[in-house]
mmCIF file of C-alpha atoms and ligand atoms in Angstrom:
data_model
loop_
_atom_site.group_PDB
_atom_site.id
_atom_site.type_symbol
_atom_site.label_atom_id
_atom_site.label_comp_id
_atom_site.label_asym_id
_atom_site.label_seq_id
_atom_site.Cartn_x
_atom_site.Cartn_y
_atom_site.Cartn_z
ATOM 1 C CA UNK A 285 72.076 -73.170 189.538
ATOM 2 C CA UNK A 286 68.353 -72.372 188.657
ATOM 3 C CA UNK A 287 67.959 -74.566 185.223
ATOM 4 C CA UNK A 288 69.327 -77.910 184.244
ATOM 5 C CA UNK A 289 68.925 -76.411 180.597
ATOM 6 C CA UNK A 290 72.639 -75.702 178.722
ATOM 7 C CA UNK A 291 72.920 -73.468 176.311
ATOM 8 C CA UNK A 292 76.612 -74.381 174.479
ATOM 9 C CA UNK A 293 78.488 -72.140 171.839
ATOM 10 C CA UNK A 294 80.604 -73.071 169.323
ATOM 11 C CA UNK A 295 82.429 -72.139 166.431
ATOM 12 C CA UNK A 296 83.865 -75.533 164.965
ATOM 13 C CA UNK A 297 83.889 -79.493 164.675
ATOM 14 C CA UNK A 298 82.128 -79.262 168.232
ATOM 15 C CA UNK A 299 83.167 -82.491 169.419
ATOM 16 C CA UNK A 300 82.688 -81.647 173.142
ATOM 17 C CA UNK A 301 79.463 -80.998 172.143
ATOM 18 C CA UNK A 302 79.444 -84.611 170.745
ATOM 19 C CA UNK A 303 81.108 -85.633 174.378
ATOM 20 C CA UNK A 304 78.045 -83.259 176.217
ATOM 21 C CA UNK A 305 75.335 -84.876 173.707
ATOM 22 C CA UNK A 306 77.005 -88.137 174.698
ATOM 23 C CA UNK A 307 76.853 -87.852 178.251
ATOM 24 C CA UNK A 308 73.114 -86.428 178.283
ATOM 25 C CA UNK A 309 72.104 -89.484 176.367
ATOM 26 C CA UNK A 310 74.300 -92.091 178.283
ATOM 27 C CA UNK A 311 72.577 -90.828 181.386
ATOM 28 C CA UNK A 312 76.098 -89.733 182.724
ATOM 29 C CA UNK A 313 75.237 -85.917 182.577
ATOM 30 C CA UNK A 314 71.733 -85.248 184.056
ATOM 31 C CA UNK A 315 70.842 -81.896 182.218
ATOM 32 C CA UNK A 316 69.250 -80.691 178.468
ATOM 33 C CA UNK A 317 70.976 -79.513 175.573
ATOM 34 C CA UNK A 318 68.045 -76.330 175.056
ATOM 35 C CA UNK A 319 70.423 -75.148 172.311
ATOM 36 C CA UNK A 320 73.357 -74.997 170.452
ATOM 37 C CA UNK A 321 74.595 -71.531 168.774
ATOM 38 C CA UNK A 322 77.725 -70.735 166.821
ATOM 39 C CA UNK A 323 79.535 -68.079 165.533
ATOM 40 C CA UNK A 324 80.457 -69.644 162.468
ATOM 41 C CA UNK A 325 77.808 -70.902 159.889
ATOM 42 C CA UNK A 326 79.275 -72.970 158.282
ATOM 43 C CA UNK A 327 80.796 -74.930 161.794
ATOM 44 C CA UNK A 328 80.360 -78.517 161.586
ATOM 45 C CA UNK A 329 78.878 -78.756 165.263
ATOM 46 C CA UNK A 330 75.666 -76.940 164.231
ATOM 47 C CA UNK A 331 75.127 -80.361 161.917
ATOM 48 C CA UNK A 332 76.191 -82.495 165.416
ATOM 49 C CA UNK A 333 72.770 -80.876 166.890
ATOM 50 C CA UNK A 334 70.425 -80.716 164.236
ATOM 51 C CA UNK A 335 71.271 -84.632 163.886
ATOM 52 C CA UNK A 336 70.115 -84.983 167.400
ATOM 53 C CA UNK A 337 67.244 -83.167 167.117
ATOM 54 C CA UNK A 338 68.814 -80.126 168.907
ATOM 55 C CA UNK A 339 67.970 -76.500 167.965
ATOM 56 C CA UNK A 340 71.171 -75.314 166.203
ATOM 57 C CA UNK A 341 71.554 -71.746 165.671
ATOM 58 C CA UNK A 342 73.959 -69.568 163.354
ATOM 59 C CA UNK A 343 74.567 -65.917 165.112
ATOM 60 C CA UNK A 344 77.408 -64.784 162.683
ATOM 61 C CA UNK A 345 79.516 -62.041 164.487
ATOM 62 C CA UNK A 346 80.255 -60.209 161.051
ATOM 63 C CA UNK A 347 76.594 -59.068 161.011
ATOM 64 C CA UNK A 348 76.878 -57.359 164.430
ATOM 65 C CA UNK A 349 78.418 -53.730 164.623
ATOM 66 C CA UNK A 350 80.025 -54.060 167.962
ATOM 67 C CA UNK A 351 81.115 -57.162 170.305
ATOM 68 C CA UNK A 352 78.408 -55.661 172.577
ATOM 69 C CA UNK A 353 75.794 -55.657 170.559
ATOM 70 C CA UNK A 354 76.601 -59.647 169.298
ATOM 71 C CA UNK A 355 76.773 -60.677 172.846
ATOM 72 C CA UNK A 356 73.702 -59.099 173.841
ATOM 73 C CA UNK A 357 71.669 -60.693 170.831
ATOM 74 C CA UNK A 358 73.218 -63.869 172.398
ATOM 75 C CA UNK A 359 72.363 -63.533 175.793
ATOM 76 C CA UNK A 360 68.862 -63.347 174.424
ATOM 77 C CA UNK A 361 68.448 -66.260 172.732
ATOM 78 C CA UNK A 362 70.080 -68.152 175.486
ATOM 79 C CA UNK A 363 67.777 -66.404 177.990
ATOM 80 C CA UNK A 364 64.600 -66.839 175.906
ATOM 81 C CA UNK A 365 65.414 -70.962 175.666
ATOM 82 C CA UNK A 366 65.364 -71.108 179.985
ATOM 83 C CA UNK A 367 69.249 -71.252 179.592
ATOM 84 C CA UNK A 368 70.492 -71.805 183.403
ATOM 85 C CA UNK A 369 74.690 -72.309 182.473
ATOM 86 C CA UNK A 370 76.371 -71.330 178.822
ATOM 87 C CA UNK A 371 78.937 -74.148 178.033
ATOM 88 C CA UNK A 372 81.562 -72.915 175.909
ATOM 89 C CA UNK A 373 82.933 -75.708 173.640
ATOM 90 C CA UNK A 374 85.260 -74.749 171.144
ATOM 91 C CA UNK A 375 84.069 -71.140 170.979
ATOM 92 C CA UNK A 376 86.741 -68.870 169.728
ATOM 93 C CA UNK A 377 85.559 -65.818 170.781
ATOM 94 C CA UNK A 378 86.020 -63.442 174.051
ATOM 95 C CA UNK A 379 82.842 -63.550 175.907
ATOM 96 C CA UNK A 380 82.112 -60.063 176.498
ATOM 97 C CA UNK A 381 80.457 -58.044 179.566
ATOM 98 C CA UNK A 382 76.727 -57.930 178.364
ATOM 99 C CA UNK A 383 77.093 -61.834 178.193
ATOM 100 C CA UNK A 384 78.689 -62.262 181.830
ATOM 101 C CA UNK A 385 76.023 -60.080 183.445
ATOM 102 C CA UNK A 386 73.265 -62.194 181.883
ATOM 103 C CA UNK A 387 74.770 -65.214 183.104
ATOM 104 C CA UNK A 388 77.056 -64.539 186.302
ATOM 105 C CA UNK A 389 79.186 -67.447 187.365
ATOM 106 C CA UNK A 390 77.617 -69.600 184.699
ATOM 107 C CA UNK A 391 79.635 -69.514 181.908
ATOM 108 C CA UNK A 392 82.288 -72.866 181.741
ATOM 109 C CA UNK A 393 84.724 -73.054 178.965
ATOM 110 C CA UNK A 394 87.075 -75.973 178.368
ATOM 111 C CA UNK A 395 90.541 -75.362 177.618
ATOM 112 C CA UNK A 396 93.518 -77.326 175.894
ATOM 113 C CA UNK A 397 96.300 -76.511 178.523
ATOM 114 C CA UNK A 398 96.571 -76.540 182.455
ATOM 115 C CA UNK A 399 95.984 -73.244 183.098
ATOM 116 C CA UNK A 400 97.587 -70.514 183.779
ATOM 117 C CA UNK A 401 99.741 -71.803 181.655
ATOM 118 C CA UNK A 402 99.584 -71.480 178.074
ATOM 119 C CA UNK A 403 96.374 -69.644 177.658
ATOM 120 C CA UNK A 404 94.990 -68.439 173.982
ATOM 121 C CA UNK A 405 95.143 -70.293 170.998
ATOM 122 C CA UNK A 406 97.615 -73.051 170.025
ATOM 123 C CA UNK A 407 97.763 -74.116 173.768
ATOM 124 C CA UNK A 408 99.313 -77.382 172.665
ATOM 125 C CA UNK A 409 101.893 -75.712 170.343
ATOM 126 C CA UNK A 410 102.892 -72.945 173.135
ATOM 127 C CA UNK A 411 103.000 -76.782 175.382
ATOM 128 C CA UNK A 412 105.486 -77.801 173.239
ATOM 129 C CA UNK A 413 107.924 -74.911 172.384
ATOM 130 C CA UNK A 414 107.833 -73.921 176.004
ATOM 131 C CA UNK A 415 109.219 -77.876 176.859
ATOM 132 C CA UNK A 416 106.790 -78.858 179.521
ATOM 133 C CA UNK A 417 106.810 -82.424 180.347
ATOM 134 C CA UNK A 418 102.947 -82.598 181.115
ATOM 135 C CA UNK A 419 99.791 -80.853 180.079
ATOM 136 C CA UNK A 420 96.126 -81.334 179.862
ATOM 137 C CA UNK A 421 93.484 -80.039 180.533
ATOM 138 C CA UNK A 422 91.240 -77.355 181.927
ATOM 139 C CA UNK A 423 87.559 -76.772 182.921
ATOM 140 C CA UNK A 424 86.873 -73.193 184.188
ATOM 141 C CA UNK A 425 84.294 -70.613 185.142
ATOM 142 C CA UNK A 426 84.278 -67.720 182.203
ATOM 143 C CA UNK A 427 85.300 -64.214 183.481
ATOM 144 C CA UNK A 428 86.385 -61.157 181.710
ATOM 145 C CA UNK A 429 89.928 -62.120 181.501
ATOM 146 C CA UNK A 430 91.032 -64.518 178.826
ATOM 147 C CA UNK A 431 90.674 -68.200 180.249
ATOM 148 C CA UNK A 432 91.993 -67.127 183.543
ATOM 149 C CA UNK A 433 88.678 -67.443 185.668
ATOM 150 C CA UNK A 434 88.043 -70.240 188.867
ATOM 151 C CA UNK A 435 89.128 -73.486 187.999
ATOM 152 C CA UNK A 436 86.581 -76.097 188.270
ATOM 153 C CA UNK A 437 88.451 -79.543 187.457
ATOM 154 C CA UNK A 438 92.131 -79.901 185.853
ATOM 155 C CA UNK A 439 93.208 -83.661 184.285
ATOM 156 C CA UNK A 440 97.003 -84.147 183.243
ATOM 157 C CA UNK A 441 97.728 -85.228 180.155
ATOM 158 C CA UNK A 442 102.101 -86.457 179.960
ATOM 159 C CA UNK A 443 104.283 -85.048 176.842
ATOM 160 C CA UNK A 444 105.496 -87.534 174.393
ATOM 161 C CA UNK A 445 109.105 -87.167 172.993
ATOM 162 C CA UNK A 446 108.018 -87.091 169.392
ATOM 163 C CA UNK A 447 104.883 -85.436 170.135
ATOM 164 C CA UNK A 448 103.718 -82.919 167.493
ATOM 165 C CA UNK A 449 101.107 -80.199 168.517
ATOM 166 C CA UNK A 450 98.973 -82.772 166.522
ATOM 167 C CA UNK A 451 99.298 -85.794 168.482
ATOM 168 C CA UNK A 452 99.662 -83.762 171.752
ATOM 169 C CA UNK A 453 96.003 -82.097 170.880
ATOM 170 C CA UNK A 454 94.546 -85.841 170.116
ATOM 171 C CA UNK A 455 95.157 -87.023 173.583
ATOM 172 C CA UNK A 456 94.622 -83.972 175.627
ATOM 173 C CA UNK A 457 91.219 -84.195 173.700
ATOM 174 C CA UNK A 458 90.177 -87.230 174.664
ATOM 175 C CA UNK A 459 90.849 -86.320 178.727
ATOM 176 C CA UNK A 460 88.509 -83.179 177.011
ATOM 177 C CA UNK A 461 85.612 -85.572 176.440
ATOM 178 C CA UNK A 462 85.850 -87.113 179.907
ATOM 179 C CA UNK A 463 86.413 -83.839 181.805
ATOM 180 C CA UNK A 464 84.167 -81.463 180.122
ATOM 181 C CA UNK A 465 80.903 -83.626 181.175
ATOM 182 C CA UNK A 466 82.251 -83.957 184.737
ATOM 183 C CA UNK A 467 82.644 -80.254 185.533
ATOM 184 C CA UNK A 468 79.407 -79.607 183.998
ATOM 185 C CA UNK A 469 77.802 -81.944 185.983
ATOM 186 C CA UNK A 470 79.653 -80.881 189.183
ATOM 187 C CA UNK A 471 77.978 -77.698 188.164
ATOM 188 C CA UNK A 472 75.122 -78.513 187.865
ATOM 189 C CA UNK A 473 74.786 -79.937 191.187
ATOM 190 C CA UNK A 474 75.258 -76.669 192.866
ATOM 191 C CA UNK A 475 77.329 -78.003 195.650
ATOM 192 C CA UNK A 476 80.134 -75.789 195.455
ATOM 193 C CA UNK A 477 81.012 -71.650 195.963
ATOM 194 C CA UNK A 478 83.690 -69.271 194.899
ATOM 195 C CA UNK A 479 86.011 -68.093 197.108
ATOM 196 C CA UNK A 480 88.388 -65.331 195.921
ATOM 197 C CA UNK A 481 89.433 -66.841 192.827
ATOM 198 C CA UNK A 482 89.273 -70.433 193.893
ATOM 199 C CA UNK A 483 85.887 -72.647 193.081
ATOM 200 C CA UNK A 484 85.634 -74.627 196.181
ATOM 201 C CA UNK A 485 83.205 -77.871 195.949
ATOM 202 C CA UNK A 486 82.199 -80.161 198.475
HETATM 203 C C1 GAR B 688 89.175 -78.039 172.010
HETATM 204 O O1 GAR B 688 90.453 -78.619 172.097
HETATM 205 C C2 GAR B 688 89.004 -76.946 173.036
HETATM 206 O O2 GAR B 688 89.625 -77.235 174.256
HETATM 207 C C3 GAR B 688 89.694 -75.806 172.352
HETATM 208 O O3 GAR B 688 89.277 -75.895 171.023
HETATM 209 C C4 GAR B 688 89.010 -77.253 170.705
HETATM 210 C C5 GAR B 688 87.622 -77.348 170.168
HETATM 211 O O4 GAR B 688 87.361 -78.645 169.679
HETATM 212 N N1 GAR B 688 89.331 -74.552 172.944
HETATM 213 C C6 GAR B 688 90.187 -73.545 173.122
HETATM 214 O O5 GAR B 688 91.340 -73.565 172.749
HETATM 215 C C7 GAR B 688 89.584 -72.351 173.833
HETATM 216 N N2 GAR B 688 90.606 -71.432 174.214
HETATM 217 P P1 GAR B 688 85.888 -79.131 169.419
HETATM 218 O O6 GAR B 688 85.227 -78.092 168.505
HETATM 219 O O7 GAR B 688 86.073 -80.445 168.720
HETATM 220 O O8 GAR B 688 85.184 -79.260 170.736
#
């Protein structure tokens, strides 16, 4: 890892970004939020920056003609702020080739679910109707397949009986705000390598 300087994308209420901000602050995370850019304008996590004094950016897909040509524009801007690793943090959107090659094996996305299971959206509803008795959480290294690159760090989070995808999201979320700074951290440190498909630290 060349640059302690994150780039992190979102699209809504960003509050991993409000855990990363956190951590950077706390002194638990030893790195630089260089800039924050979301898909959607009108996403409450750009205002989470700005009040930190953090470059927040509005890239709206709908004013790109291809998926290419949005994730080149964003590889970019990350590239032109010394952007060493791309957090994703609530970003709903496929990361796309142009974006991978500008930042190989540093792009780490944060999922609702233990992966493989229940990948996509609604993780915690999918949780539920499936039946599982325990889910949580999932850091991972961003490939071209939908959240199904190296896992970095995992945390378990148990069903409730009663739980609603709701209350099931509210905990999971909270392991979220411990794990997400972790793995980026563990990152950051460079002490690890992927083998096959495994990420293997040490
Ligand atoms: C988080 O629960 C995150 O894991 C999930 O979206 C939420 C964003 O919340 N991401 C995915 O489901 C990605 N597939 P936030 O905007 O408050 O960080």
């Amino acid at each position: 890892m060349t640059s302690r300087r994150l780039g992190v994308l979102v699209s809504g209420r960003g509050s991993n970004l409000q855990a990363l901000i956190d951590a950077v602050r706390g002194g638990r995370l030893e790195a630089e939020i260089a800039i924050v850019v979301s898909n959607r304008p009108a996403a409450y996590a750009l205002e989470r920056a700005r009040a930190h004094g953090i470059e927040a950016v509005a890239l709206d897909h709908r004013q790109y003609a291809s998926r290419d040509d949005y994730d080149r524009e964003l590889a970019r801007l990350l590239g032109s702020r010394g952007v060493g690793l791309v957090c994703l943090a609530g970003f709903m959107r496929l990361v796309g080739q142009p974006l991978l090659d500008a930042f190989p094996d540093a792009i780490v996305n944060v999922h609702p679910s233990l992966l493989p299971a229940f990948p996509g959206i609604d993780a915690q509803r999918q949780a539920l109707d499936w039946g599982v008795k325990v889910s949580g959480v999932t850091v991972h290294l961003v490939n071209r397949e939908l959240d199904a690159g190296p896992i970095v760090l995992q945390r378990t989070v148990a069903v409730e009986p009663g739980d609603t995808p709701e209350s099931l999201a509210e905990r999971i979320l909270i392991e979220e705000h411990r794990a997400y700074p972790e793995a980026v951290g563990l990152l950051l440190g460079g002490r690890w390598r992927i083998e096959g498909r495994r990420f293997v630290s040490w």
